[in-house]
Amino acid sequence: MSPTSDTPEGTRAQPESVTPSWGTATQSPAPYQPYPPQPDYPPPPEAYQSGGWATQPAPPQGPGVYPPPPAIYQSGYPGQYGQQTYPQWIAPGAPSPGYAEAPTAVQRPSPGTGSAVVGWIARLVVIAKFFLPLASVLASFAAYAVIFGWQFGLGIIVLLFVHEMGHFVVIRAKGLPASLPVFIPLLGAYVAMRKLPLNVRDEAEIGIAGPIAGTAAGLVCLALYAQLGLRIMLPLAYFSFFLNLLNLIPVSPLDGARVTSAISKWIWPIGLIGMAIGVWYTWNFLLIVLLVFGFFQMIERFRVPENTPYYKISPAARVYITAMYFGLLAILVFASFTLHPLIAQGSSPF
């Protein structure tokens, strides 16, 4: 209660003892003691001026007395301050729902020199990812066009692209990352596989996919020559058949070495012997490089035992890969030797 107006001036008003009514609790926890009689709160201004309020006893502390139970806050606080309703019990230390704290802005570190360099490197990698294949295509086309003419040069680019896309599609179908085809002028093209296959069967299927796609492209060229009479298509068909036949030689890094890894490692020495005979008769620099590289790859292959998990393959898978390899090899040998006399008779435009 506030002091009445008839209090003599100069005397300190004595607060009356009142018992605050807490209201009716909906759920009263047991045991519960009512709040004992306390002096008026807040004290009148005269109490602060006279310093008497400091002598008043502090609110009692203890279990069941202070703070009031949750039901009191839920049911309301009727008293000299009016009806004040608290929506829920506030746990000690929790922020009050009526005083929301202003959100603190997240302080992000400003990009420094290191992050800027990393950003530029990432941009260069993205640019090179698409620029390198395009630049290699243009360089290879220019080289082939100068030597064989632009029509045959364009045909070579298309045939190489189809061959490499056969590898690319199977690699991606197996969930492995692969780059777009990159061309090497006068040497061919390649697809970079950025992760090793899970086993030798996957490696064999990836390896034979390129020659299968290249053989199909050669058959399309042969059909266009037969149906439309386009003379440029006959040498292109022969080029496709002969190129994919060379790729099936079981010498690393050619496709034949990948395929025969799932058949038998003893096919690699046979391929090296055939390559050595070719080097003896032609002394071709590219064949010499393949022979030396394939020799060291064969040594590494024979050091790996056959019972390793990577080289484990079921008999059925070994049979079907063997059938595909030797069947495709037979088709390419027949097509190459059949078209060679036609090319020698002058059907070639160059």
Coordinates of C-alpha atoms in Angstrom, one line a residue:
M1 CA 0.0 0.0 0.0
S2 CA 1.1 3.6 -0.6
P3 CA 1.3 5.9 2.5
T4 CA -1.9 7.9 3.2
S5 CA -2.1 11.6 2.8
D6 CA -2.7 12.3 6.6
T7 CA 0.7 11.1 7.7
P8 CA 2.4 13.8 9.8
E9 CA 5.2 15.5 8.0
G10 CA 8.6 14.6 9.3
T11 CA 7.7 11.2 10.5
R12 CA 8.4 8.0 8.6
A13 CA 5.4 6.1 7.3
Q14 CA 5.3 2.7 8.8
P15 CA 4.3 0.2 6.1
E16 CA 1.3 -2.0 6.8
S17 CA 1.7 -5.7 6.8
V18 CA -0.3 -7.2 4.0
T19 CA -0.5 -10.7 2.7
P20 CA -0.3 -10.7 -1.1
S21 CA -2.8 -12.8 -2.8
W22 CA -1.2 -15.0 -5.3
G23 CA -4.4 -16.1 -7.0
T24 CA -5.8 -19.5 -7.4
A25 CA -3.2 -21.9 -8.8
T26 CA -4.5 -24.4 -11.3
Q27 CA -1.9 -27.0 -10.2
S28 CA -0.5 -26.6 -6.7
P29 CA 2.5 -28.6 -6.1
A30 CA 2.8 -30.2 -2.7
P31 CA 4.2 -29.2 -0.3
Y32 CA 3.7 -25.5 -0.8
Q33 CA 3.8 -22.7 1.8
P34 CA 2.0 -19.4 1.2
Y35 CA 4.2 -16.4 0.8
P36 CA 4.6 -14.9 4.3
P37 CA 3.6 -11.3 5.1
Q38 CA 6.1 -8.9 3.7
P39 CA 6.4 -5.1 3.7
D40 CA 5.1 -3.1 0.9
Y41 CA 7.0 -3.3 -2.3
P42 CA 8.2 -1.1 -3.8
P43 CA 8.8 1.2 -0.7
P44 CA 7.6 4.8 -0.8
P45 CA 10.1 7.5 -1.8
E46 CA 10.4 8.6 1.8
A47 CA 11.8 5.3 2.8
Y48 CA 14.7 5.8 0.4
Q49 CA 15.3 9.4 1.6
S50 CA 15.4 8.4 5.2
G51 CA 17.4 5.3 4.7
G52 CA 14.9 3.2 6.6
W53 CA 14.3 0.8 3.9
A54 CA 17.7 -0.6 4.2
T55 CA 16.8 -1.9 7.7
Q56 CA 13.8 -3.8 6.3
P57 CA 14.2 -7.6 6.2
A58 CA 15.0 -9.1 2.8
P59 CA 12.4 -11.4 1.2
P60 CA 12.8 -14.9 2.7
Q61 CA 14.5 -17.6 0.7
G62 CA 14.0 -21.3 0.8
P63 CA 12.3 -24.2 -0.9
G64 CA 8.6 -23.8 -1.4
V65 CA 8.6 -20.1 -0.6
Y66 CA 10.6 -18.2 -3.2
P67 CA 10.4 -18.2 -6.1
P68 CA 6.7 -19.1 -6.4
P69 CA 5.8 -22.4 -8.1
P70 CA 5.1 -22.5 -11.9
A71 CA 1.3 -22.7 -11.3
I72 CA 1.4 -19.2 -9.7
Y73 CA 3.0 -17.7 -12.9
Q74 CA 0.5 -19.5 -15.0
S75 CA -2.6 -18.4 -13.1
G76 CA -1.6 -14.8 -12.7
Y77 CA -0.2 -12.3 -10.1
P78 CA -3.0 -10.3 -8.5
G79 CA -1.8 -7.7 -6.1
Q80 CA -1.1 -4.1 -5.7
Y81 CA 0.5 -3.9 -9.2
G82 CA -2.7 -5.2 -11.0
Q83 CA -3.3 -8.4 -12.8
Q84 CA 0.0 -9.6 -14.4
T85 CA -0.1 -12.9 -16.3
Y86 CA 3.1 -14.8 -17.0
P87 CA 2.6 -17.3 -19.9
Q88 CA 5.0 -20.0 -18.6
W89 CA 7.6 -20.8 -16.0
I90 CA 11.0 -19.3 -16.9
A91 CA 13.9 -21.6 -16.1
P92 CA 16.7 -20.0 -14.1
G93 CA 19.2 -18.4 -16.5
A94 CA 16.9 -18.5 -19.5
P95 CA 16.1 -15.2 -21.3
S96 CA 12.8 -13.5 -20.6
P97 CA 10.3 -13.8 -23.4
G98 CA 9.4 -10.2 -23.0
Y99 CA 13.0 -8.9 -23.5
A100 CA 14.2 -10.4 -26.7
E101 CA 17.9 -9.9 -27.3
A102 CA 18.9 -8.2 -30.5
P103 CA 20.5 -10.7 -32.9
T104 CA 24.2 -10.5 -33.1
A105 CA 25.6 -10.1 -36.6
V106 CA 27.9 -12.9 -37.6
Q107 CA 31.4 -11.6 -38.1
R108 CA 32.8 -13.2 -41.2
P109 CA 36.5 -13.0 -41.8
S110 CA 37.3 -10.8 -44.8
P111 CA 38.8 -12.7 -47.7
G112 CA 42.6 -12.4 -47.6
T113 CA 45.3 -13.0 -50.1
G114 CA 45.2 -16.8 -49.7
S115 CA 41.5 -17.1 -50.4
A116 CA 41.8 -14.8 -53.4
V117 CA 44.6 -17.0 -54.8
V118 CA 42.5 -20.1 -54.3
G119 CA 39.6 -18.5 -56.0
W120 CA 41.6 -17.5 -59.0
I121 CA 43.1 -21.0 -59.2
A122 CA 39.6 -22.5 -59.1
R123 CA 38.5 -20.2 -62.0
L124 CA 41.5 -21.2 -64.0
V125 CA 40.8 -24.9 -63.5
V126 CA 37.2 -24.4 -64.7
I127 CA 38.3 -22.5 -67.7
A128 CA 41.0 -25.1 -68.6
K129 CA 38.5 -27.9 -68.1
F130 CA 36.6 -26.6 -71.2
F131 CA 39.2 -24.7 -73.0
L132 CA 41.8 -27.5 -73.2
P133 CA 39.5 -29.9 -75.1
L134 CA 38.3 -27.2 -77.5
A135 CA 41.9 -25.9 -78.2
S136 CA 43.1 -29.5 -78.7
V137 CA 40.3 -30.1 -81.2
L138 CA 41.2 -27.0 -83.2
A139 CA 44.9 -27.8 -83.2
S140 CA 44.4 -31.4 -84.3
F141 CA 42.0 -30.4 -87.0
A142 CA 44.5 -27.8 -88.3
A143 CA 47.2 -30.5 -88.4
Y144 CA 45.1 -33.1 -90.2
A145 CA 43.7 -30.5 -92.6
V146 CA 47.2 -29.4 -93.7
I147 CA 48.2 -33.0 -94.4
F148 CA 45.1 -34.7 -95.7
G149 CA 42.7 -31.8 -96.5
W150 CA 39.9 -30.3 -94.5
Q151 CA 37.3 -33.0 -95.3
F152 CA 39.4 -36.0 -94.4
G153 CA 40.8 -34.0 -91.4
L154 CA 37.2 -33.3 -90.2
G155 CA 36.3 -37.0 -90.6
I156 CA 39.3 -38.1 -88.5
I157 CA 38.3 -35.7 -85.7
V158 CA 34.8 -37.1 -85.7
L159 CA 36.0 -40.7 -85.7
L160 CA 38.4 -40.1 -82.8
F161 CA 35.7 -38.3 -80.9
V162 CA 33.2 -41.2 -81.3
H163 CA 35.9 -43.6 -80.1
E164 CA 36.7 -41.6 -77.0
M165 CA 33.1 -40.9 -76.2
G166 CA 32.6 -44.7 -76.0
H167 CA 35.1 -44.7 -73.1
F168 CA 33.6 -41.5 -71.6
V169 CA 30.0 -42.9 -71.5
V170 CA 30.9 -46.2 -69.9
I171 CA 33.2 -44.4 -67.3
R172 CA 30.4 -42.1 -66.3
A173 CA 27.9 -44.9 -66.3
K174 CA 30.0 -46.7 -63.7
G175 CA 30.0 -43.5 -61.5
L176 CA 33.6 -42.6 -62.1
P177 CA 34.8 -39.0 -62.9
A178 CA 36.2 -38.5 -66.4
S179 CA 37.4 -35.6 -68.5
L180 CA 36.1 -34.6 -71.9
P181 CA 38.2 -36.0 -74.8
V182 CA 41.5 -34.2 -75.3
F183 CA 43.1 -34.5 -78.7
I184 CA 46.8 -34.8 -79.4
P185 CA 47.7 -33.6 -82.9
L186 CA 48.8 -36.5 -85.2
L187 CA 48.7 -38.9 -82.3
G188 CA 45.0 -39.4 -81.4
A189 CA 43.0 -38.5 -78.3
Y190 CA 42.4 -39.6 -74.8
V191 CA 39.9 -39.4 -71.9
A192 CA 41.4 -38.8 -68.5
M193 CA 39.9 -41.1 -65.9
R194 CA 40.3 -39.4 -62.5
K195 CA 39.6 -42.5 -60.4
L196 CA 40.6 -46.1 -60.7
P197 CA 37.9 -48.7 -61.6
L198 CA 36.7 -50.9 -58.8
N199 CA 37.9 -54.1 -60.4
V200 CA 39.4 -55.6 -63.5
R201 CA 36.0 -56.3 -65.1
D202 CA 35.1 -52.6 -65.0
E203 CA 38.5 -51.8 -66.5
A204 CA 38.0 -54.3 -69.3
E205 CA 34.5 -52.9 -70.1
I206 CA 35.8 -49.4 -70.2
G207 CA 38.7 -50.4 -72.4
I208 CA 36.6 -52.2 -75.0
A209 CA 33.9 -49.5 -75.2
G210 CA 36.1 -47.3 -77.3
P211 CA 36.9 -49.8 -80.0
I212 CA 33.2 -50.9 -80.2
A213 CA 32.1 -47.3 -80.7
G214 CA 34.9 -46.7 -83.3
T215 CA 33.9 -49.9 -85.2
A216 CA 30.3 -48.7 -85.3
A217 CA 31.4 -45.4 -86.7
G218 CA 33.5 -47.2 -89.3
L219 CA 30.4 -49.2 -90.3
V220 CA 28.4 -46.0 -90.7
C221 CA 31.0 -44.6 -93.0
L222 CA 31.0 -47.8 -95.0
A223 CA 27.2 -47.6 -95.3
L224 CA 27.3 -44.0 -96.4
Y225 CA 29.8 -44.9 -99.1
A226 CA 27.7 -47.8 -100.3
Q227 CA 24.4 -46.0 -100.3
L228 CA 25.3 -42.4 -101.3
G229 CA 28.6 -43.0 -103.2
L230 CA 30.5 -40.5 -101.1
R231 CA 34.1 -41.5 -101.9
I232 CA 35.5 -39.8 -98.8
M233 CA 33.7 -42.3 -96.6
L234 CA 35.6 -45.3 -97.8
P235 CA 39.1 -44.2 -96.6
L236 CA 37.4 -42.9 -93.4
A237 CA 35.9 -46.4 -92.8
Y238 CA 39.3 -48.0 -93.4
F239 CA 41.0 -45.5 -91.1
S240 CA 38.4 -46.3 -88.4
F241 CA 38.8 -50.1 -88.7
F242 CA 42.6 -50.0 -88.8
L243 CA 42.9 -47.5 -85.9
N244 CA 40.7 -49.6 -83.6
L245 CA 42.5 -52.7 -84.6
L246 CA 45.8 -51.2 -83.5
N247 CA 44.1 -50.2 -80.2
L248 CA 43.2 -53.8 -79.5
I249 CA 46.9 -54.8 -79.4
P250 CA 47.5 -56.0 -75.8
V251 CA 50.2 -53.6 -75.0
S252 CA 49.8 -50.8 -72.4
P253 CA 48.6 -48.1 -72.7
L254 CA 46.5 -49.3 -75.6
D255 CA 42.9 -50.4 -75.0
G256 CA 43.8 -54.1 -75.7
A257 CA 45.9 -54.2 -72.5
R258 CA 43.0 -53.1 -70.4
V259 CA 40.7 -55.6 -71.9
T260 CA 43.0 -58.6 -71.7
S261 CA 43.8 -57.8 -68.1
A262 CA 40.4 -59.6 -67.3
I263 CA 41.3 -62.5 -69.6
S264 CA 44.9 -63.5 -68.8
K265 CA 48.1 -61.7 -68.1
W266 CA 49.9 -64.1 -70.4
I267 CA 48.4 -62.3 -73.4
W268 CA 50.6 -59.3 -72.7
P269 CA 53.9 -61.0 -73.6
I270 CA 52.3 -62.2 -76.9
G271 CA 51.3 -58.6 -77.7
L272 CA 54.8 -57.4 -76.9
I273 CA 56.3 -60.0 -79.3
G274 CA 54.0 -58.8 -82.1
M275 CA 54.9 -55.2 -81.4
A276 CA 58.6 -56.1 -81.5
I277 CA 58.2 -57.7 -84.9
G278 CA 56.4 -54.5 -86.1
V279 CA 59.3 -52.4 -84.8
W280 CA 61.8 -54.6 -86.6
Y281 CA 60.2 -54.1 -90.0
T282 CA 59.1 -50.5 -89.7
W283 CA 61.3 -48.8 -87.1
N284 CA 58.4 -46.6 -86.4
F285 CA 59.2 -44.2 -83.6
L286 CA 55.7 -44.5 -82.1
L287 CA 55.9 -48.2 -82.1
I288 CA 59.2 -48.1 -80.3
V289 CA 57.8 -45.9 -77.6
L290 CA 54.8 -48.2 -77.1
L291 CA 57.2 -51.2 -77.0
V292 CA 59.4 -49.8 -74.2
F293 CA 56.4 -48.5 -72.2
G294 CA 54.5 -51.7 -72.6
F295 CA 57.5 -53.8 -71.5
F296 CA 57.8 -52.0 -68.1
Q297 CA 54.0 -52.1 -67.7
M298 CA 54.1 -55.9 -68.2
I299 CA 56.7 -56.2 -65.5
E300 CA 54.5 -54.3 -63.0
R301 CA 51.5 -56.4 -64.0
F302 CA 53.3 -59.7 -63.3
R303 CA 54.4 -58.5 -59.9
V304 CA 50.8 -58.3 -58.8
P305 CA 49.4 -61.7 -57.6
E306 CA 46.2 -62.9 -59.3
N307 CA 44.4 -63.4 -56.0
T308 CA 44.2 -59.7 -55.2
P309 CA 40.6 -58.3 -54.9
Y310 CA 41.1 -56.1 -57.9
Y311 CA 41.9 -59.0 -60.3
K312 CA 39.1 -61.3 -59.1
I313 CA 36.6 -62.0 -61.8
S314 CA 33.8 -64.6 -62.2
P315 CA 34.2 -67.3 -64.8
A316 CA 31.1 -66.0 -66.7
A317 CA 32.4 -62.5 -66.8
R318 CA 35.8 -63.7 -68.1
V319 CA 34.1 -65.7 -70.8
Y320 CA 31.9 -62.9 -72.1
I321 CA 34.8 -60.4 -72.1
T322 CA 37.0 -63.0 -74.0
A323 CA 34.2 -63.4 -76.6
M324 CA 33.8 -59.7 -77.1
Y325 CA 37.5 -59.1 -77.4
F326 CA 38.3 -61.8 -79.9
G327 CA 35.0 -61.3 -81.8
L328 CA 35.7 -57.6 -82.3
L329 CA 39.3 -58.4 -83.2
A330 CA 38.1 -60.8 -85.9
I331 CA 35.6 -58.2 -87.3
L332 CA 38.3 -55.5 -87.5
V333 CA 40.9 -57.8 -89.1
F334 CA 38.4 -58.9 -91.8
A335 CA 37.2 -55.3 -92.5
S336 CA 40.7 -53.9 -92.7
F337 CA 42.1 -56.5 -95.0
T338 CA 38.9 -56.3 -97.2
L339 CA 39.1 -52.5 -97.6
H340 CA 42.9 -52.3 -98.1
P341 CA 42.8 -53.4 -101.8
L342 CA 40.1 -50.9 -102.5
I343 CA 42.2 -48.1 -100.9
A344 CA 45.3 -49.3 -102.9
Q345 CA 43.4 -49.1 -106.2
G346 CA 42.9 -45.4 -105.9
S347 CA 39.6 -45.0 -104.1
S348 CA 41.4 -42.8 -101.5
P349 CA 41.1 -39.0 -102.2
F350 CA 44.7 -38.3 -101.1

